[in-house]
């Protein structure tokens, strides 16, 4: 079985956008965790995780999402999940993380919400 994950990052006006595509599981989670310290965030910014292209997420993937949240909070920044597939959203609801992570339909919606609260 091949485990493949693509991770792309880019800076936005609100902070960092991370796009994850493929399988976020115990084979690929260390790659994402290792990338977190390089994500520069300042107080008041937000980390946007775009999960729209995830095809699979297990408990290791959920743990990485929590690690990303901890990274953002340590920088006094926010975090938001966007384009969350139904199967991933269901997992997050089951474990109660829908109460911890804000969700937006798109990265543009997250940016607009951030601008509204920052302005």
PDB file of C-alpha atoms in Angstrom:
ATOM      1  CA  UNK A   1       0.000   0.000   0.000  1.00  0.00           C
ATOM      2  CA  UNK A   2       1.392   3.388  -1.000  1.00  0.00           C
ATOM      3  CA  UNK A   3       0.963   6.267   1.406  1.00  0.00           C
ATOM      4  CA  UNK A   4       1.222   9.592  -0.300  1.00  0.00           C
ATOM      5  CA  UNK A   5       0.780  13.095   1.032  1.00  0.00           C
ATOM      6  CA  UNK A   6       1.486  16.414  -0.632  1.00  0.00           C
ATOM      7  CA  UNK A   7       2.027  19.431   1.597  1.00  0.00           C
ATOM      8  CA  UNK A   8       2.107  22.932   0.112  1.00  0.00           C
ATOM      9  CA  UNK A   9       2.492  26.126   2.093  1.00  0.00           C
ATOM     10  CA  UNK A  10       2.192  29.758   1.145  1.00  0.00           C
ATOM     11  CA  UNK A  11       2.047  33.043   2.980  1.00  0.00           C
ATOM     12  CA  UNK A  12      -1.185  35.034   2.853  1.00  0.00           C
ATOM     13  CA  UNK A  13      -2.233  38.381   4.288  1.00  0.00           C
ATOM     14  CA  UNK A  14      -3.684  36.581   7.305  1.00  0.00           C
ATOM     15  CA  UNK A  15      -0.759  34.218   7.949  1.00  0.00           C
ATOM     16  CA  UNK A  16       0.118  30.818   6.520  1.00  0.00           C
ATOM     17  CA  UNK A  17      -1.971  28.542   4.314  1.00  0.00           C
ATOM     18  CA  UNK A  18      -1.152  24.827   4.337  1.00  0.00           C
ATOM     19  CA  UNK A  19      -2.757  22.606   1.711  1.00  0.00           C
ATOM     20  CA  UNK A  20      -2.747  18.881   2.449  1.00  0.00           C
ATOM     21  CA  UNK A  21      -3.546  16.361  -0.284  1.00  0.00           C
ATOM     22  CA  UNK A  22      -3.576  12.583  -0.048  1.00  0.00           C
ATOM     23  CA  UNK A  23      -3.443  10.393   3.033  1.00  0.00           C
ATOM     24  CA  UNK A  24      -2.794  11.880   6.463  1.00  0.00           C
ATOM     25  CA  UNK A  25      -1.965   8.792   8.504  1.00  0.00           C
ATOM     26  CA  UNK A  26       0.756   7.283  10.692  1.00  0.00           C
ATOM     27  CA  UNK A  27       3.064   7.019   7.662  1.00  0.00           C
ATOM     28  CA  UNK A  28       2.715  10.654   6.535  1.00  0.00           C
ATOM     29  CA  UNK A  29       1.924  12.487   9.782  1.00  0.00           C
ATOM     30  CA  UNK A  30       5.620  12.873  10.741  1.00  0.00           C
ATOM     31  CA  UNK A  31       6.205  14.874   7.537  1.00  0.00           C
ATOM     32  CA  UNK A  32       3.492  17.362   8.484  1.00  0.00           C
ATOM     33  CA  UNK A  33       4.636  17.533  12.117  1.00  0.00           C
ATOM     34  CA  UNK A  34       8.219  18.227  10.953  1.00  0.00           C
ATOM     35  CA  UNK A  35       6.996  21.099   8.751  1.00  0.00           C
ATOM     36  CA  UNK A  36       5.179  22.912  11.577  1.00  0.00           C
ATOM     37  CA  UNK A  37       8.185  24.701  13.154  1.00  0.00           C
ATOM     38  CA  UNK A  38       9.018  26.307   9.793  1.00  0.00           C
ATOM     39  CA  UNK A  39       5.572  27.939   9.573  1.00  0.00           C
ATOM     40  CA  UNK A  40       6.160  31.520  10.598  1.00  0.00           C
ATOM     41  CA  UNK A  41       3.187  32.985  12.410  1.00  0.00           C
ATOM     42  CA  UNK A  42       2.880  36.265  14.269  1.00  0.00           C
ATOM     43  CA  UNK A  43       0.454  37.175  17.004  1.00  0.00           C
ATOM     44  CA  UNK A  44      -2.960  37.936  15.559  1.00  0.00           C
ATOM     45  CA  UNK A  45      -2.437  35.974  12.353  1.00  0.00           C
ATOM     46  CA  UNK A  46      -4.057  32.672  11.498  1.00  0.00           C
ATOM     47  CA  UNK A  47      -2.909  29.306  10.257  1.00  0.00           C
ATOM     48  CA  UNK A  48      -5.278  28.003   7.579  1.00  0.00           C
ATOM     49  CA  UNK A  49      -5.273  24.251   6.950  1.00  0.00           C
ATOM     50  CA  UNK A  50      -6.919  23.355   3.647  1.00  0.00           C
ATOM     51  CA  UNK A  51      -8.006  19.718   3.894  1.00  0.00           C
ATOM     52  CA  UNK A  52     -10.055  19.616   0.692  1.00  0.00           C
ATOM     53  CA  UNK A  53      -7.792  17.129  -1.070  1.00  0.00           C
ATOM     54  CA  UNK A  54      -7.370  14.714   1.848  1.00  0.00           C
ATOM     55  CA  UNK A  55      -8.448  11.228   0.866  1.00  0.00           C
ATOM     56  CA  UNK A  56      -7.838   9.648   4.281  1.00  0.00           C
ATOM     57  CA  UNK A  57      -7.216  10.778   7.864  1.00  0.00           C
ATOM     58  CA  UNK A  58      -6.622   8.468  10.816  1.00  0.00           C
ATOM     59  CA  UNK A  59      -5.908   9.162  14.497  1.00  0.00           C
ATOM     60  CA  UNK A  60      -2.297  10.108  13.677  1.00  0.00           C
ATOM     61  CA  UNK A  61      -3.663  12.718  11.304  1.00  0.00           C
ATOM     62  CA  UNK A  62      -5.981  14.065  13.969  1.00  0.00           C
ATOM     63  CA  UNK A  63      -2.991  14.287  16.314  1.00  0.00           C
ATOM     64  CA  UNK A  64      -1.123  16.344  13.708  1.00  0.00           C
ATOM     65  CA  UNK A  65      -4.074  18.742  13.449  1.00  0.00           C
ATOM     66  CA  UNK A  66      -3.887  19.215  17.221  1.00  0.00           C
ATOM     67  CA  UNK A  67      -0.110  19.775  16.958  1.00  0.00           C
ATOM     68  CA  UNK A  68      -0.761  22.438  14.302  1.00  0.00           C
ATOM     69  CA  UNK A  69      -3.247  24.089  16.641  1.00  0.00           C
ATOM     70  CA  UNK A  70      -0.685  24.052  19.445  1.00  0.00           C
ATOM     71  CA  UNK A  71       1.893  25.625  17.097  1.00  0.00           C
ATOM     72  CA  UNK A  72      -0.544  28.412  16.191  1.00  0.00           C
ATOM     73  CA  UNK A  73      -1.533  29.045  19.806  1.00  0.00           C
ATOM     74  CA  UNK A  74       2.129  29.193  20.880  1.00  0.00           C
ATOM     75  CA  UNK A  75       2.565  32.015  18.345  1.00  0.00           C
ATOM     76  CA  UNK A  76      -0.593  33.716  19.681  1.00  0.00           C
ATOM     77  CA  UNK A  77      -2.211  33.073  16.308  1.00  0.00           C
ATOM     78  CA  UNK A  78      -5.476  31.427  15.389  1.00  0.00           C
ATOM     79  CA  UNK A  79      -6.121  28.325  13.343  1.00  0.00           C
ATOM     80  CA  UNK A  80      -8.926  27.430  10.984  1.00  0.00           C
ATOM     81  CA  UNK A  81      -9.761  24.388   8.863  1.00  0.00           C
ATOM     82  CA  UNK A  82     -11.145  24.909   5.364  1.00  0.00           C
ATOM     83  CA  UNK A  83     -12.639  22.741   2.642  1.00  0.00           C
ATOM     84  CA  UNK A  84     -12.975  19.863   5.103  1.00  0.00           C
ATOM     85  CA  UNK A  85     -14.207  16.684   3.366  1.00  0.00           C
ATOM     86  CA  UNK A  86     -17.313  15.091   4.898  1.00  0.00           C
ATOM     87  CA  UNK A  87     -15.407  11.965   5.989  1.00  0.00           C
ATOM     88  CA  UNK A  88     -12.829  14.091   7.877  1.00  0.00           C
ATOM     89  CA  UNK A  89     -15.501  16.382   9.305  1.00  0.00           C
ATOM     90  CA  UNK A  90     -17.318  13.328  10.641  1.00  0.00           C
ATOM     91  CA  UNK A  91     -14.164  12.114  12.424  1.00  0.00           C
ATOM     92  CA  UNK A  92     -13.592  15.551  13.952  1.00  0.00           C
ATOM     93  CA  UNK A  93     -17.216  15.664  15.155  1.00  0.00           C
ATOM     94  CA  UNK A  94     -16.959  12.188  16.706  1.00  0.00           C
ATOM     95  CA  UNK A  95     -13.894  13.147  18.759  1.00  0.00           C
ATOM     96  CA  UNK A  96     -15.284  16.582  19.644  1.00  0.00           C
ATOM     97  CA  UNK A  97     -12.756  18.631  17.679  1.00  0.00           C
ATOM     98  CA  UNK A  98     -15.513  20.421  15.796  1.00  0.00           C
ATOM     99  CA  UNK A  99     -15.787  22.415  19.046  1.00  0.00           C
ATOM    100  CA  UNK A 100     -12.057  23.254  18.977  1.00  0.00           C
ATOM    101  CA  UNK A 101     -11.409  24.126  15.330  1.00  0.00           C
ATOM    102  CA  UNK A 102     -13.284  26.813  13.411  1.00  0.00           C
ATOM    103  CA  UNK A 103     -14.376  25.644   9.959  1.00  0.00           C
ATOM    104  CA  UNK A 104     -14.858  27.678   6.773  1.00  0.00           C
ATOM    105  CA  UNK A 105     -15.968  26.469   3.349  1.00  0.00           C
ATOM    106  CA  UNK A 106     -12.927  27.971   1.554  1.00  0.00           C
ATOM    107  CA  UNK A 107      -9.603  29.663   2.252  1.00  0.00           C
ATOM    108  CA  UNK A 108     -11.107  32.884   0.869  1.00  0.00           C
ATOM    109  CA  UNK A 109     -13.917  32.696   3.435  1.00  0.00           C
ATOM    110  CA  UNK A 110     -11.353  32.183   6.205  1.00  0.00           C
ATOM    111  CA  UNK A 111      -9.376  35.202   4.969  1.00  0.00           C
ATOM    112  CA  UNK A 112     -12.522  37.347   4.859  1.00  0.00           C
ATOM    113  CA  UNK A 113     -13.514  36.283   8.383  1.00  0.00           C
ATOM    114  CA  UNK A 114      -9.993  37.052   9.649  1.00  0.00           C
ATOM    115  CA  UNK A 115     -10.031  40.508   8.024  1.00  0.00           C
ATOM    116  CA  UNK A 116     -13.408  41.210   9.605  1.00  0.00           C
ATOM    117  CA  UNK A 117     -12.193  40.339  13.117  1.00  0.00           C
ATOM    118  CA  UNK A 118      -8.742  41.935  12.665  1.00  0.00           C
ATOM    119  CA  UNK A 119     -10.152  45.185  11.289  1.00  0.00           C
TER     120      UNK A 119
END
